Amino acid sequence: TIQSIMQPLCGQELLLYCTKLITSCALPITMLVDQKDTEIITTVITKHHGDQITIIPIDTQNTDTVIESLCMHDTNNILLLNPYMPFLRTQTLEQLCTTHIQSGAAITYLTDASANQHSLSHHIAVVTHEFLQTSAAISSFMQSPTIPTLIALAHHTQQPIQHITAHADELLCVTDAQTMHQAQSIQQARIINNLIAHQVHFHAPHSAIIDTNVTVGIGTRIGYGVHLT
């Protein structure tokens, strides 16, 4: 929903973790956005990315429109990415795309290295344009528009499949208050550890709150309970 995707995580909208990741990899981006949310998302995206990202308003209740929009682009491969995953690393995304291209797979997906493969809900994959365009893929995806559906279809039709693994925190999907709290804790720890590594001194690191885009100079001392925005 627009409320959750625009919710701030340590001072930055959840959506921007995803868009900044992809633009850092120099990948062309087309976002399919629910038509009723187009204005607010366009405003935020344009502010941070200019014209790097193409936004296409769609009726998300009409699966035909979603599939049509995915298949209309003249590109060999399509990245399907859940925007609720703020901790995916640049190296992981690059490895996913490289593995997919070099292997010639119909679909390459990301999975948790520590989990039972059969119990996972996959949130990111690269698929070939050709595979997604096939009538079987479109029909199956329309009935259940998820990455596991496409993986199952590729298995069924004996299409080549690849996967790579990532750490569990990279695959954290922020969808409710519990996972948002978990994400806040992970991001704060990352921010503070990074600052400590760059010679910023904390009186009590566990008590400080530092937002994602804050810049702190080397040698700065941060007192108890400080919140930098």
mmCIF file of C-alpha atoms in Angstrom, residues 11-114:
data_model
loop_
_atom_site.group_PDB
_atom_site.id
_atom_site.type_symbol
_atom_site.label_atom_id
_atom_site.label_comp_id
_atom_site.label_asym_id
_atom_site.label_seq_id
_atom_site.Cartn_x
_atom_site.Cartn_y
_atom_site.Cartn_z
ATOM 1 C CA GLY A 11 14.234 8.840 8.232
ATOM 2 C CA GLN A 12 14.108 7.595 4.631
ATOM 3 C CA GLU A 13 11.046 6.326 2.762
ATOM 4 C CA LEU A 14 11.069 2.534 2.452
ATOM 5 C CA LEU A 15 10.676 2.793 -1.331
ATOM 6 C CA LEU A 16 13.922 4.756 -1.700
ATOM 7 C CA TYR A 17 16.080 1.935 -0.301
ATOM 8 C CA CYS A 18 14.985 -0.104 -3.315
ATOM 9 C CA THR A 19 15.271 2.637 -5.955
ATOM 10 C CA LYS A 20 18.681 3.823 -4.733
ATOM 11 C CA LEU A 21 19.946 0.233 -4.849
ATOM 12 C CA ILE A 22 18.903 -0.270 -8.460
ATOM 13 C CA THR A 23 20.161 3.097 -9.689
ATOM 14 C CA SER A 24 23.515 2.405 -7.995
ATOM 15 C CA CYS A 25 23.798 -0.666 -10.236
ATOM 16 C CA ALA A 26 23.148 1.499 -13.325
ATOM 17 C CA LEU A 27 20.135 -0.605 -14.282
ATOM 18 C CA PRO A 28 17.330 0.945 -16.348
ATOM 19 C CA ILE A 29 14.189 1.085 -14.220
ATOM 20 C CA THR A 30 10.527 1.117 -15.095
ATOM 21 C CA MET A 31 8.189 1.163 -12.097
ATOM 22 C CA LEU A 32 4.623 -0.050 -12.407
ATOM 23 C CA VAL A 33 2.621 2.060 -9.978
ATOM 24 C CA ASP A 34 -1.009 1.815 -8.940
ATOM 25 C CA GLN A 35 -2.675 4.667 -10.826
ATOM 26 C CA LYS A 36 -4.190 6.121 -7.656
ATOM 27 C CA ASP A 37 -0.712 6.458 -6.089
ATOM 28 C CA THR A 38 1.091 7.823 -9.150
ATOM 29 C CA GLU A 39 1.233 11.478 -8.105
ATOM 30 C CA ILE A 40 2.807 11.016 -4.674
ATOM 31 C CA ILE A 41 5.294 8.357 -5.840
ATOM 32 C CA THR A 42 6.282 10.415 -8.891
ATOM 33 C CA THR A 43 6.945 13.427 -6.645
ATOM 34 C CA VAL A 44 9.262 11.451 -4.343
ATOM 35 C CA ILE A 45 11.044 9.594 -7.149
ATOM 36 C CA THR A 46 11.633 12.756 -9.203
ATOM 37 C CA LYS A 47 13.008 14.586 -6.159
ATOM 38 C CA HIS A 48 15.638 11.908 -5.517
ATOM 39 C CA HIS A 49 16.282 10.425 -8.976
ATOM 40 C CA GLY A 50 15.275 13.019 -11.557
ATOM 41 C CA ASP A 51 14.349 11.234 -14.783
ATOM 42 C CA GLN A 52 16.355 8.046 -14.097
ATOM 43 C CA ILE A 53 13.192 6.067 -13.380
ATOM 44 C CA THR A 54 10.232 5.693 -15.726
ATOM 45 C CA ILE A 55 6.891 5.462 -13.935
ATOM 46 C CA ILE A 56 3.920 3.783 -15.594
ATOM 47 C CA PRO A 57 0.490 4.111 -13.920
ATOM 48 C CA ILE A 58 -1.486 0.858 -14.044
ATOM 49 C CA ASP A 59 -4.663 -0.628 -12.658
ATOM 50 C CA THR A 60 -3.249 -3.152 -10.193
ATOM 51 C CA GLN A 61 -6.637 -4.843 -9.902
ATOM 52 C CA ASN A 62 -6.419 -5.765 -13.582
ATOM 53 C CA THR A 63 -3.805 -8.515 -13.938
ATOM 54 C CA ASP A 64 -3.975 -8.300 -17.744
ATOM 55 C CA THR A 65 -2.678 -4.727 -17.533
ATOM 56 C CA VAL A 66 0.172 -5.709 -15.202
ATOM 57 C CA ILE A 67 1.378 -8.497 -17.509
ATOM 58 C CA GLU A 68 0.961 -6.322 -20.597
ATOM 59 C CA SER A 69 3.078 -3.606 -19.005
ATOM 60 C CA LEU A 70 5.813 -6.087 -18.025
ATOM 61 C CA CYS A 71 5.983 -7.553 -21.524
ATOM 62 C CA MET A 72 5.899 -4.299 -23.471
ATOM 63 C CA HIS A 73 9.550 -3.393 -22.875
ATOM 64 C CA ASP A 74 12.122 -4.329 -25.475
ATOM 65 C CA THR A 75 14.648 -5.883 -23.111
ATOM 66 C CA ASN A 76 16.105 -9.381 -22.860
ATOM 67 C CA ASN A 77 15.634 -9.735 -19.099
ATOM 68 C CA ILE A 78 13.201 -8.384 -16.536
ATOM 69 C CA LEU A 79 14.037 -7.894 -12.854
ATOM 70 C CA LEU A 80 11.091 -8.615 -10.558
ATOM 71 C CA LEU A 81 11.806 -6.968 -7.206
ATOM 72 C CA ASN A 82 9.706 -6.560 -4.084
ATOM 73 C CA PRO A 83 10.173 -2.904 -2.988
ATOM 74 C CA TYR A 84 9.651 -3.816 0.675
ATOM 75 C CA MET A 85 13.197 -5.227 0.977
ATOM 76 C CA PRO A 86 15.444 -2.387 2.204
ATOM 77 C CA PHE A 87 18.612 -4.374 2.935
ATOM 78 C CA LEU A 88 19.408 -6.008 -0.382
ATOM 79 C CA ARG A 89 23.074 -5.333 -1.196
ATOM 80 C CA THR A 90 24.419 -3.976 -4.476
ATOM 81 C CA GLN A 91 26.818 -6.944 -4.775
ATOM 82 C CA THR A 92 23.942 -9.405 -4.356
ATOM 83 C CA LEU A 93 21.830 -7.784 -7.052
ATOM 84 C CA GLU A 94 24.792 -7.626 -9.432
ATOM 85 C CA GLN A 95 25.582 -11.291 -8.760
ATOM 86 C CA LEU A 96 21.945 -12.243 -9.412
ATOM 87 C CA CYS A 97 21.918 -10.448 -12.773
ATOM 88 C CA THR A 98 25.362 -11.762 -13.798
ATOM 89 C CA THR A 99 24.463 -15.359 -12.891
ATOM 90 C CA HIS A 100 21.230 -15.094 -14.859
ATOM 91 C CA ILE A 101 22.881 -13.721 -18.001
ATOM 92 C CA GLN A 102 25.881 -16.059 -17.965
ATOM 93 C CA SER A 103 23.826 -19.193 -17.259
ATOM 94 C CA GLY A 104 21.180 -18.560 -19.902
ATOM 95 C CA ALA A 105 18.456 -19.527 -17.403
ATOM 96 C CA ALA A 106 14.799 -18.716 -17.972
ATOM 97 C CA ILE A 107 14.567 -17.529 -14.360
ATOM 98 C CA THR A 108 17.160 -16.875 -11.660
ATOM 99 C CA TYR A 109 15.978 -16.191 -8.134
ATOM 100 C CA LEU A 110 17.399 -15.162 -4.785
ATOM 101 C CA THR A 111 16.989 -17.364 -1.742
ATOM 102 C CA ASP A 112 18.020 -17.490 1.924
ATOM 103 C CA ALA A 113 21.192 -19.521 2.436
ATOM 104 C CA SER A 114 20.100 -20.644 5.905
#
